[in-house]
C-alpha cells in the first residue's frame, strides 16, 4: 500500500486511493499512539488504529472492509520489532468484525457498531491492570523478596499497589539485555520508594535462593498456557522451578493468542543472529567488572533505529535482608557473603573488549567481529508456570485453552 497522488480519480481507482490514504492515516495513528502514550499496550494501540481505519475508510462492503483490515494488520506488524501483541489484539478485534457482520446487515450501521464496541473494548482492557494488580496482592507478603524481568507495566502496577498498602518488600530486577529494560524498571521502582537491585542476567541462579516469588509479564500467552516474553524469561523459570520458587505471570487477556509453538525456534520472530560491526565496537575498554550499584552507573538503552545511548542509572539499594559485604541472615542466601556479584555494574557493553596496549582500534575490532545470537523473546512452557493472574481471574496454565475458546467462539 502506498499513498496516492492528489490527481482526480474516478470509479474503482478513486476508491482504492481513498482506502490507501485511510490505511496510511491509521498506520501513522498507531505509531503516534505507541510513541506518545507510554502506558498503552501495543495490542490496544493496534485496536485503536483499526477503529481509526473503520472511521476513515471508503469501503462499501463488509468483505472489502475485512480484507483491508487484514492488510492493515500486516502493515502494523511490520512497523514494530516484535509483533505478537499486534497480532493478538487485532485477532481479537477481527472477531468483533465477524460477529457484527452477522448481527447487523446494514454496512454503515455495522461500522458504527464496530467503532462503539472497539472503543468500549479498549477502555475495559485499559482498566485490566488494576484488576490484575489487586488479584496479586495476597501473594506479595510483607518482607517478601520479589524477582522480576524486563519492564512489565502490569507487574509495575502490582508492585506499586503493594507499596501503597504499606507492605515492606524488596525487588530484584534482571537487567534484561539487549535493551536494558530492567534498568528502566528499576528506575521506576526506585522513584516509587521501593527497595530494588539490578541483577545481571547471568546471575539469576545466584540470587534465586534469596527470592520468595517471581513475577513476570508476557508479550503473549499461547494456547497451551505457556508464555512468550522477553528473552531470559525461560531461564528464569527453569531456575525457579528447580529451586521450587513460585513463578507467577501477570498478563492481560488481550494477549491470549491462538498460537502453539513447539520449541524456541517456532516463535513468530525466530532467533535473530546479528553480525557485530566495527561501528558497534565500544569506544573504550572496560577496565573494571565490578562497581557498587550505590554509585551512579550507566546502561545501554535501545532507541529508535537501533542506535544506543547512555542512560543514567539511579542509586539502587540491596533488598531487605541483604547487606553488602556482610553474611546474609535467614531469608537471604544461606551461605557466603553478598559480594560484588550482586553489585556488579550494569555499565557493560554487549561485547566486552580487552584493553589494547598500543591503543590499536583494529585490535579491538578483531575481538568483536563475530556472529552473535540476539533473540528478542523466548518461549516458557506451561510446566514452569505456577499461576497466571489475568483480568479473567487467576488461572492455571491448563485453563488458558478454555478461556481462548470463550474469547473467540
Tab-separated table of C-alpha atoms in Angstrom:
chain	number	residue	atom	x	y	z
A	1	UNK	CA	0.000	0.000	0.000
A	2	UNK	CA	1.290	3.457	-0.975
A	3	UNK	CA	-0.158	6.902	-0.738
A	4	UNK	CA	-1.930	8.093	-3.851
A	5	UNK	CA	-1.301	11.422	-5.509
A	6	UNK	CA	-3.810	14.224	-5.471
A	7	UNK	CA	-4.923	13.925	-9.058
A	8	UNK	CA	-8.597	13.437	-9.911
A	9	UNK	CA	-9.625	9.763	-9.956
A	10	UNK	CA	-12.904	8.156	-10.851
A	11	UNK	CA	-14.524	4.803	-10.112
A	12	UNK	CA	-12.528	1.926	-8.522
A	13	UNK	CA	-9.234	3.866	-8.739
A	14	UNK	CA	-10.650	6.653	-6.555
A	15	UNK	CA	-11.928	4.120	-4.015
A	16	UNK	CA	-8.530	2.408	-3.885
A	17	UNK	CA	-6.794	5.757	-3.366
A	18	UNK	CA	-9.110	6.681	-0.505
A	19	UNK	CA	-8.563	3.262	1.058
A	20	UNK	CA	-4.787	3.654	0.870
A	21	UNK	CA	-4.926	7.097	2.436
A	22	UNK	CA	-7.119	5.796	5.273
A	23	UNK	CA	-4.661	2.956	5.839
A	24	UNK	CA	-1.684	5.322	5.894
A	25	UNK	CA	-3.531	7.530	8.391
A	26	UNK	CA	-4.272	4.512	10.604
A	27	UNK	CA	-0.629	3.421	10.486
A	28	UNK	CA	0.556	6.902	11.487
A	29	UNK	CA	-2.069	6.990	14.246
A	30	UNK	CA	-0.696	3.674	15.575
A	31	UNK	CA	2.891	4.903	15.576
A	32	UNK	CA	1.913	8.126	17.303
A	33	UNK	CA	-0.143	6.278	19.948
A	34	UNK	CA	2.750	3.948	20.788
A	35	UNK	CA	5.209	6.835	20.985
A	36	UNK	CA	3.095	9.331	22.931
A	37	UNK	CA	1.124	7.064	25.279
A	38	UNK	CA	3.701	5.172	27.309
A	39	UNK	CA	1.170	3.176	29.341
A	40	UNK	CA	-0.803	1.979	26.303
A	41	UNK	CA	-0.197	-1.659	25.371
A	42	UNK	CA	0.740	-2.238	21.750
A	43	UNK	CA	-2.248	-4.550	21.259
A	44	UNK	CA	-4.632	-1.771	22.312
A	45	UNK	CA	-2.835	0.729	20.090
A	46	UNK	CA	-3.392	-1.698	17.196
A	47	UNK	CA	-7.104	-1.982	18.007
A	48	UNK	CA	-7.391	1.816	18.133
A	49	UNK	CA	-5.657	2.030	14.743
A	50	UNK	CA	-8.177	-0.465	13.327
A	51	UNK	CA	-11.022	1.674	14.684
A	52	UNK	CA	-9.418	4.741	13.116
A	53	UNK	CA	-9.347	2.955	9.764
A	54	UNK	CA	-13.019	1.966	10.026
A	55	UNK	CA	-13.924	5.595	10.708
A	56	UNK	CA	-11.974	6.857	7.679
A	57	UNK	CA	-12.417	4.054	5.148
A	58	UNK	CA	-14.379	4.422	1.931
A	59	UNK	CA	-15.012	0.677	1.717
A	60	UNK	CA	-18.558	-0.139	0.659
A	61	UNK	CA	-18.882	-3.825	1.571
A	62	UNK	CA	-18.112	-5.950	4.614
A	63	UNK	CA	-15.817	-8.220	2.604
A	64	UNK	CA	-13.810	-5.233	1.373
A	65	UNK	CA	-13.520	-3.880	4.917
A	66	UNK	CA	-12.373	-7.233	6.272
A	67	UNK	CA	-9.730	-7.585	3.562
A	68	UNK	CA	-8.456	-4.066	4.211
A	69	UNK	CA	-8.259	-4.681	7.961
A	70	UNK	CA	-6.251	-7.849	7.322
A	71	UNK	CA	-3.839	-5.832	5.175
A	72	UNK	CA	-3.636	-3.186	7.907
A	73	UNK	CA	-2.639	-5.837	10.450
A	74	UNK	CA	0.246	-6.772	8.171
A	75	UNK	CA	1.389	-3.143	7.992
A	76	UNK	CA	1.138	-2.694	11.749
A	77	UNK	CA	3.106	-5.891	12.339
A	78	UNK	CA	5.876	-4.742	10.006
A	79	UNK	CA	6.153	-1.413	11.820
A	80	UNK	CA	7.247	-2.966	15.140
A	81	UNK	CA	10.213	-5.165	16.019
A	82	UNK	CA	8.125	-7.956	17.526
A	83	UNK	CA	4.507	-8.218	16.503
A	84	UNK	CA	2.790	-10.839	18.677
A	85	UNK	CA	0.898	-8.200	20.685
A	86	UNK	CA	-0.303	-6.590	17.460
A	87	UNK	CA	-1.434	-9.985	16.202
A	88	UNK	CA	-3.299	-10.877	19.421
A	89	UNK	CA	-5.067	-7.513	19.663
A	90	UNK	CA	-6.110	-7.412	16.013
A	91	UNK	CA	-7.155	-11.071	16.050
A	92	UNK	CA	-9.482	-10.319	18.948
A	93	UNK	CA	-10.884	-7.238	17.205
A	94	UNK	CA	-11.494	-9.199	13.994
A	95	UNK	CA	-13.777	-11.455	15.999
A	96	UNK	CA	-15.953	-8.383	16.626
A	97	UNK	CA	-15.898	-7.610	12.909
A	98	UNK	CA	-17.127	-11.093	12.035
A	99	UNK	CA	-19.874	-11.070	14.652
A	100	UNK	CA	-21.027	-7.560	13.782
A	101	UNK	CA	-21.388	-8.533	10.121
A	102	UNK	CA	-23.792	-11.268	11.201
A	103	UNK	CA	-25.725	-9.188	13.742
A	104	UNK	CA	-26.114	-6.005	11.637
A	105	UNK	CA	-26.672	-6.459	7.884
A	106	UNK	CA	-26.567	-2.724	7.104
A	107	UNK	CA	-22.944	-1.771	6.351
A	108	UNK	CA	-22.951	1.788	7.717
A	109	UNK	CA	-24.730	0.707	10.896
A	110	UNK	CA	-22.211	-2.121	11.224
A	111	UNK	CA	-19.298	0.345	11.020
A	112	UNK	CA	-20.804	2.449	13.799
A	113	UNK	CA	-21.323	-0.665	15.929
A	114	UNK	CA	-17.702	-1.737	15.412
A	115	UNK	CA	-16.431	1.708	16.407
A	116	UNK	CA	-18.558	1.733	19.561
A	117	UNK	CA	-17.659	-1.824	20.565
A	118	UNK	CA	-13.994	-1.303	19.775
A	119	UNK	CA	-13.682	1.832	21.921
A	120	UNK	CA	-15.516	0.102	24.773
A	121	UNK	CA	-13.193	-2.901	24.465
A	122	UNK	CA	-10.098	-0.681	24.684
A	123	UNK	CA	-11.390	1.100	27.796
A	124	UNK	CA	-12.237	-2.199	29.509
A	125	UNK	CA	-8.808	-3.645	28.765
A	126	UNK	CA	-7.032	-0.480	29.921
A	127	UNK	CA	-8.655	-0.994	33.327
A	128	UNK	CA	-7.492	-4.611	33.497
A	129	UNK	CA	-4.063	-3.825	35.008
A	130	UNK	CA	-5.587	-2.565	38.239
A	131	UNK	CA	-7.770	-5.662	38.439
A	132	UNK	CA	-4.779	-7.945	37.963
A	133	UNK	CA	-2.720	-5.976	40.487
A	134	UNK	CA	-5.493	-6.441	43.055
A	135	UNK	CA	-5.611	-10.199	42.449
A	136	UNK	CA	-1.873	-10.474	43.046
A	137	UNK	CA	-1.758	-8.614	46.370
A	138	UNK	CA	-2.232	-11.637	48.696
A	139	UNK	CA	0.830	-13.242	47.102
A	140	UNK	CA	3.143	-10.290	47.803
A	141	UNK	CA	3.574	-10.663	51.535
A	142	UNK	CA	5.238	-8.332	53.975
A	143	UNK	CA	9.007	-8.908	53.959
A	144	UNK	CA	8.973	-10.722	50.615
A	145	UNK	CA	11.809	-10.637	48.095
A	146	UNK	CA	10.451	-10.468	44.533
A	147	UNK	CA	12.336	-11.246	41.337
A	148	UNK	CA	11.136	-9.797	38.036
A	149	UNK	CA	12.410	-9.481	34.495
A	150	UNK	CA	12.455	-6.630	31.993
A	151	UNK	CA	9.816	-3.875	32.171
A	152	UNK	CA	6.238	-5.059	32.597
A	153	UNK	CA	3.599	-2.402	33.174
A	154	UNK	CA	1.232	-4.813	34.908
A	155	UNK	CA	3.977	-6.096	37.254
A	156	UNK	CA	4.925	-2.488	37.985
A	157	UNK	CA	1.277	-1.731	38.783
A	158	UNK	CA	1.091	-4.706	41.178
A	159	UNK	CA	4.290	-3.709	42.994
A	160	UNK	CA	3.161	-0.110	43.292
A	161	UNK	CA	-0.138	-1.244	44.781
A	162	UNK	CA	1.685	-3.434	47.308
A	163	UNK	CA	3.869	-0.477	48.286
A	164	UNK	CA	0.775	1.725	48.626
A	165	UNK	CA	-0.648	-0.893	51.017
A	166	UNK	CA	2.416	-0.276	53.226
A	167	UNK	CA	3.918	-3.689	52.584
A	168	UNK	CA	7.639	-3.933	53.221
A	169	UNK	CA	9.261	-5.866	50.378
A	170	UNK	CA	12.191	-5.631	48.011
A	171	UNK	CA	12.764	-6.419	44.372
A	172	UNK	CA	15.481	-7.962	42.234
A	173	UNK	CA	15.238	-6.889	38.581
A	174	UNK	CA	17.139	-8.699	35.834
A	175	UNK	CA	18.846	-6.040	33.728
A	176	UNK	CA	17.344	-7.539	30.539
A	177	UNK	CA	19.826	-7.270	27.728
A	178	UNK	CA	19.847	-6.232	24.876
A	179	UNK	CA	17.751	-3.132	25.553
A	180	UNK	CA	18.288	-2.776	29.306
A	181	UNK	CA	14.557	-2.617	30.031
A	182	UNK	CA	15.187	-3.986	33.520
A	183	UNK	CA	17.192	-0.866	34.339
A	184	UNK	CA	14.223	1.290	33.352
A	185	UNK	CA	12.007	-0.884	35.561
A	186	UNK	CA	14.442	-0.332	38.444
A	187	UNK	CA	14.382	3.422	37.866
A	188	UNK	CA	10.601	3.498	38.138
A	189	UNK	CA	10.530	1.301	41.245
A	190	UNK	CA	13.221	3.421	42.861
A	191	UNK	CA	11.225	6.574	42.103
A	192	UNK	CA	8.302	4.999	43.990
A	193	UNK	CA	10.482	4.355	47.038
A	194	UNK	CA	10.660	0.581	46.558
A	195	UNK	CA	13.940	-1.138	47.505
A	196	UNK	CA	15.370	-2.506	44.258
A	197	UNK	CA	18.567	-4.109	42.980
A	198	UNK	CA	19.517	-4.692	39.344
A	199	UNK	CA	20.905	-8.187	38.758
A	200	UNK	CA	22.969	-9.302	35.777
A	201	UNK	CA	21.029	-11.744	33.599
A	202	UNK	CA	23.766	-14.319	34.166
A	203	UNK	CA	23.325	-14.060	37.972
A	204	UNK	CA	19.689	-15.191	38.163
A	205	UNK	CA	20.594	-18.577	39.665
A	206	UNK	CA	22.936	-16.849	42.116
A	207	UNK	CA	20.174	-14.748	43.692
A	208	UNK	CA	17.285	-17.233	43.350
A	209	UNK	CA	17.759	-18.718	46.840
A	210	UNK	CA	17.058	-15.285	48.339
A	211	UNK	CA	13.851	-14.920	46.310
A	212	UNK	CA	10.357	-15.711	47.620
A	213	UNK	CA	8.455	-15.399	44.358
A	214	UNK	CA	8.960	-14.495	40.701
A	215	UNK	CA	6.621	-12.050	38.951
A	216	UNK	CA	6.851	-11.527	35.188
A	217	UNK	CA	4.679	-10.085	32.471
A	218	UNK	CA	4.220	-11.541	28.988
A	219	UNK	CA	4.144	-10.452	25.369
A	220	UNK	CA	1.707	-13.256	24.621
A	221	UNK	CA	0.022	-16.295	26.177
A	222	UNK	CA	-0.254	-19.249	23.812
A	223	UNK	CA	-2.840	-21.998	23.605
A	224	UNK	CA	-1.197	-24.463	25.989
A	225	UNK	CA	-0.741	-21.853	28.725
A	226	UNK	CA	2.901	-21.127	28.001
A	227	UNK	CA	4.103	-17.579	27.528
A	228	UNK	CA	6.216	-15.629	25.051
A	229	UNK	CA	8.187	-12.900	26.753
A	230	UNK	CA	11.464	-11.006	26.775
A	231	UNK	CA	14.425	-13.344	26.267
A	232	UNK	CA	15.718	-14.610	29.599
A	233	UNK	CA	12.267	-15.405	30.986
A	234	UNK	CA	12.629	-19.114	30.189
A	235	UNK	CA	15.923	-19.497	32.017
A	236	UNK	CA	14.458	-17.625	34.988
A	237	UNK	CA	11.510	-20.035	35.037
A	238	UNK	CA	13.816	-23.068	34.868
A	239	UNK	CA	15.865	-21.873	37.836
A	240	UNK	CA	12.729	-21.004	39.832
A	241	UNK	CA	11.241	-24.425	39.098
A	242	UNK	CA	14.437	-26.206	40.128
A	243	UNK	CA	14.628	-24.313	43.434
A	244	UNK	CA	10.865	-24.658	43.977
A	245	UNK	CA	10.084	-20.951	43.837
A	246	UNK	CA	6.603	-19.913	42.595
A	247	UNK	CA	6.663	-18.410	39.108
A	248	UNK	CA	3.691	-16.116	38.517
A	249	UNK	CA	2.697	-14.428	35.254
A	250	UNK	CA	0.698	-11.186	35.330
A	251	UNK	CA	-0.911	-10.641	31.939
A	252	UNK	CA	-3.986	-9.140	30.314
A	253	UNK	CA	-6.352	-11.451	28.440
A	254	UNK	CA	-5.994	-9.475	25.193
A	255	UNK	CA	-2.527	-11.038	24.967
A	256	UNK	CA	-4.023	-14.534	24.711
A	257	UNK	CA	-3.254	-15.707	21.202
A	258	UNK	CA	-4.216	-18.713	19.116
A	259	UNK	CA	-0.700	-19.965	18.621
A	260	UNK	CA	1.073	-23.150	19.652
A	261	UNK	CA	4.885	-23.015	19.489
A	262	UNK	CA	6.654	-26.357	19.703
A	263	UNK	CA	10.063	-25.007	20.711
A	264	UNK	CA	12.187	-21.865	20.881
A	265	UNK	CA	12.712	-21.792	17.112
A	266	UNK	CA	8.978	-21.950	16.413
A	267	UNK	CA	8.311	-18.394	17.593
A	268	UNK	CA	6.879	-15.848	15.139
A	269	UNK	CA	10.052	-13.775	15.023
A	270	UNK	CA	12.504	-16.674	15.237
A	271	UNK	CA	16.002	-16.215	16.612
A	272	UNK	CA	17.843	-13.194	15.248
A	273	UNK	CA	21.523	-13.523	14.531
A	274	UNK	CA	23.391	-10.272	14.173
A	275	UNK	CA	26.875	-9.644	12.884
A	276	UNK	CA	28.917	-7.352	15.091
A	277	UNK	CA	30.174	-4.404	13.110
A	278	UNK	CA	33.246	-2.227	13.728
A	279	UNK	CA	30.888	0.664	14.397
A	280	UNK	CA	29.469	-1.256	17.335
A	281	UNK	CA	32.874	-1.527	18.999
A	282	UNK	CA	32.868	0.221	22.373
A	283	UNK	CA	34.819	3.440	22.324
A	284	UNK	CA	36.701	2.461	25.451
A	285	UNK	CA	37.582	-0.800	27.118
A	286	UNK	CA	36.083	-1.996	30.350
A	287	UNK	CA	38.804	-1.868	32.989
A	288	UNK	CA	36.726	-2.987	35.960
A	289	UNK	CA	33.966	-5.566	36.069
A	290	UNK	CA	32.606	-4.674	39.495
A	291	UNK	CA	31.198	-1.352	40.634
A	292	UNK	CA	28.856	-0.807	43.560
A	293	UNK	CA	25.280	-0.150	42.465
A	294	UNK	CA	25.172	2.540	45.103
A	295	UNK	CA	27.345	4.590	42.748
A	296	UNK	CA	25.995	6.104	39.570
A	297	UNK	CA	26.232	3.765	36.605
A	298	UNK	CA	25.061	3.846	33.046
A	299	UNK	CA	23.054	1.427	30.967
A	300	UNK	CA	22.622	0.841	27.285
A	301	UNK	CA	19.145	1.732	26.090
A	302	UNK	CA	17.814	0.892	22.671
A	303	UNK	CA	16.367	3.882	20.850
A	304	UNK	CA	14.506	4.268	17.608
A	305	UNK	CA	16.541	2.993	14.703
A	306	UNK	CA	18.714	0.664	16.753
A	307	UNK	CA	21.096	3.387	17.992
A	308	UNK	CA	22.378	3.117	21.568
A	309	UNK	CA	22.609	5.987	24.004
A	310	UNK	CA	23.821	6.082	27.613
A	311	UNK	CA	21.228	6.450	30.335
A	312	UNK	CA	21.909	7.496	33.909
A	313	UNK	CA	21.414	4.737	36.458
A	314	UNK	CA	19.832	5.743	39.779
A	315	UNK	CA	21.286	4.731	43.112
A	316	UNK	CA	19.798	1.361	43.984
A	317	UNK	CA	19.672	-0.357	47.352
A	318	UNK	CA	20.053	-4.023	48.193
A	319	UNK	CA	16.855	-5.911	49.037
A	320	UNK	CA	15.680	-6.215	52.606
A	321	UNK	CA	17.876	-8.716	54.441
A	322	UNK	CA	20.822	-8.305	52.068
A	323	UNK	CA	23.756	-6.162	53.104
A	324	UNK	CA	26.890	-5.537	51.088
A	325	UNK	CA	29.966	-7.332	52.388
A	326	UNK	CA	28.174	-8.943	55.343
A	327	UNK	CA	26.899	-12.515	55.917
A	328	UNK	CA	23.265	-12.897	54.894
A	329	UNK	CA	20.694	-13.638	57.557
A	330	UNK	CA	17.812	-16.104	57.459
A	331	UNK	CA	15.613	-15.497	54.487
A	332	UNK	CA	18.542	-14.482	52.307
A	333	UNK	CA	21.239	-16.622	50.734
A	334	UNK	CA	22.004	-19.445	53.159
A	335	UNK	CA	25.769	-19.165	52.977
A	336	UNK	CA	28.547	-16.849	51.855
A	337	UNK	CA	28.530	-13.120	51.555
A	338	UNK	CA	26.705	-10.553	49.469
A	339	UNK	CA	29.758	-9.908	47.336
A	340	UNK	CA	30.447	-7.846	44.263
A	341	UNK	CA	28.416	-10.140	42.005
A	342	UNK	CA	25.196	-8.686	43.391
A	343	UNK	CA	26.606	-5.200	42.987
A	344	UNK	CA	28.053	-5.609	39.516
A	345	UNK	CA	27.825	-2.540	37.351
A	346	UNK	CA	25.317	-2.557	34.518
A	347	UNK	CA	27.772	-0.455	32.529
A	348	UNK	CA	28.997	-3.371	30.419
A	349	UNK	CA	28.656	-3.240	26.621
A	350	UNK	CA	27.081	-6.083	24.686
A	351	UNK	CA	30.526	-7.307	23.658
A	352	UNK	CA	33.346	-6.659	26.137
A	353	UNK	CA	36.801	-5.968	24.709
A	354	UNK	CA	40.218	-6.218	26.269
A	355	UNK	CA	42.365	-3.136	26.522
A	356	UNK	CA	44.892	-2.873	23.717
A	357	UNK	CA	48.388	-1.992	24.999
A	358	UNK	CA	49.015	0.112	21.920
A	359	UNK	CA	45.554	1.586	21.777
A	360	UNK	CA	45.066	-0.088	18.406
A	361	UNK	CA	41.391	0.155	17.440
A	362	UNK	CA	41.758	-2.593	14.842
A	363	UNK	CA	42.904	-4.988	17.560
A	364	UNK	CA	39.692	-4.347	19.441
A	365	UNK	CA	37.575	-4.847	16.325
A	366	UNK	CA	39.011	-8.307	15.774
A	367	UNK	CA	37.648	-9.358	19.157
A	368	UNK	CA	34.070	-8.294	18.386
A	369	UNK	CA	33.985	-9.325	14.723
A	370	UNK	CA	31.915	-12.456	15.404
A	371	UNK	CA	28.352	-13.569	14.888
A	372	UNK	CA	26.082	-13.387	17.902
A	373	UNK	CA	22.569	-14.644	18.570
A	374	UNK	CA	20.380	-11.896	19.997
A	375	UNK	CA	16.780	-13.169	20.179
A	376	UNK	CA	14.170	-10.700	21.327
A	377	UNK	CA	11.935	-13.186	23.112
A	378	UNK	CA	11.778	-16.768	24.274
A	379	UNK	CA	9.040	-19.285	24.988
A	380	UNK	CA	8.365	-20.564	28.506
A	381	UNK	CA	6.414	-23.870	28.518
A	382	UNK	CA	3.435	-24.186	30.887
A	383	UNK	CA	5.192	-26.774	33.078
A	384	UNK	CA	7.342	-23.981	34.549
A	385	UNK	CA	4.458	-21.595	35.306
A	386	UNK	CA	2.695	-21.734	38.672
A	387	UNK	CA	-0.263	-19.418	38.011
A	388	UNK	CA	-1.400	-16.703	35.616
A	389	UNK	CA	-3.048	-13.590	37.062
A	390	UNK	CA	-5.379	-12.123	34.447
A	391	UNK	CA	-8.410	-9.856	34.201
A	392	UNK	CA	-10.390	-13.093	33.765
A	393	UNK	CA	-9.224	-14.324	37.162
A	394	UNK	CA	-6.367	-16.463	38.493
A	395	UNK	CA	-5.745	-19.289	36.036
A	396	UNK	CA	-3.633	-22.386	35.851
A	397	UNK	CA	-1.833	-22.789	32.516
A	398	UNK	CA	-4.191	-25.628	31.543
A	399	UNK	CA	-7.183	-23.263	31.799
A	400	UNK	CA	-5.907	-20.918	29.072
A	401	UNK	CA	-7.225	-23.028	26.194
A	402	UNK	CA	-10.739	-22.923	27.687
A	403	UNK	CA	-10.572	-19.144	28.025
A	404	UNK	CA	-9.390	-18.812	24.427
A	405	UNK	CA	-12.444	-20.777	23.302
A	406	UNK	CA	-14.687	-18.415	25.274
A	407	UNK	CA	-12.946	-15.360	23.796
A	408	UNK	CA	-13.059	-16.401	20.171
A	409	UNK	CA	-16.010	-18.753	19.735
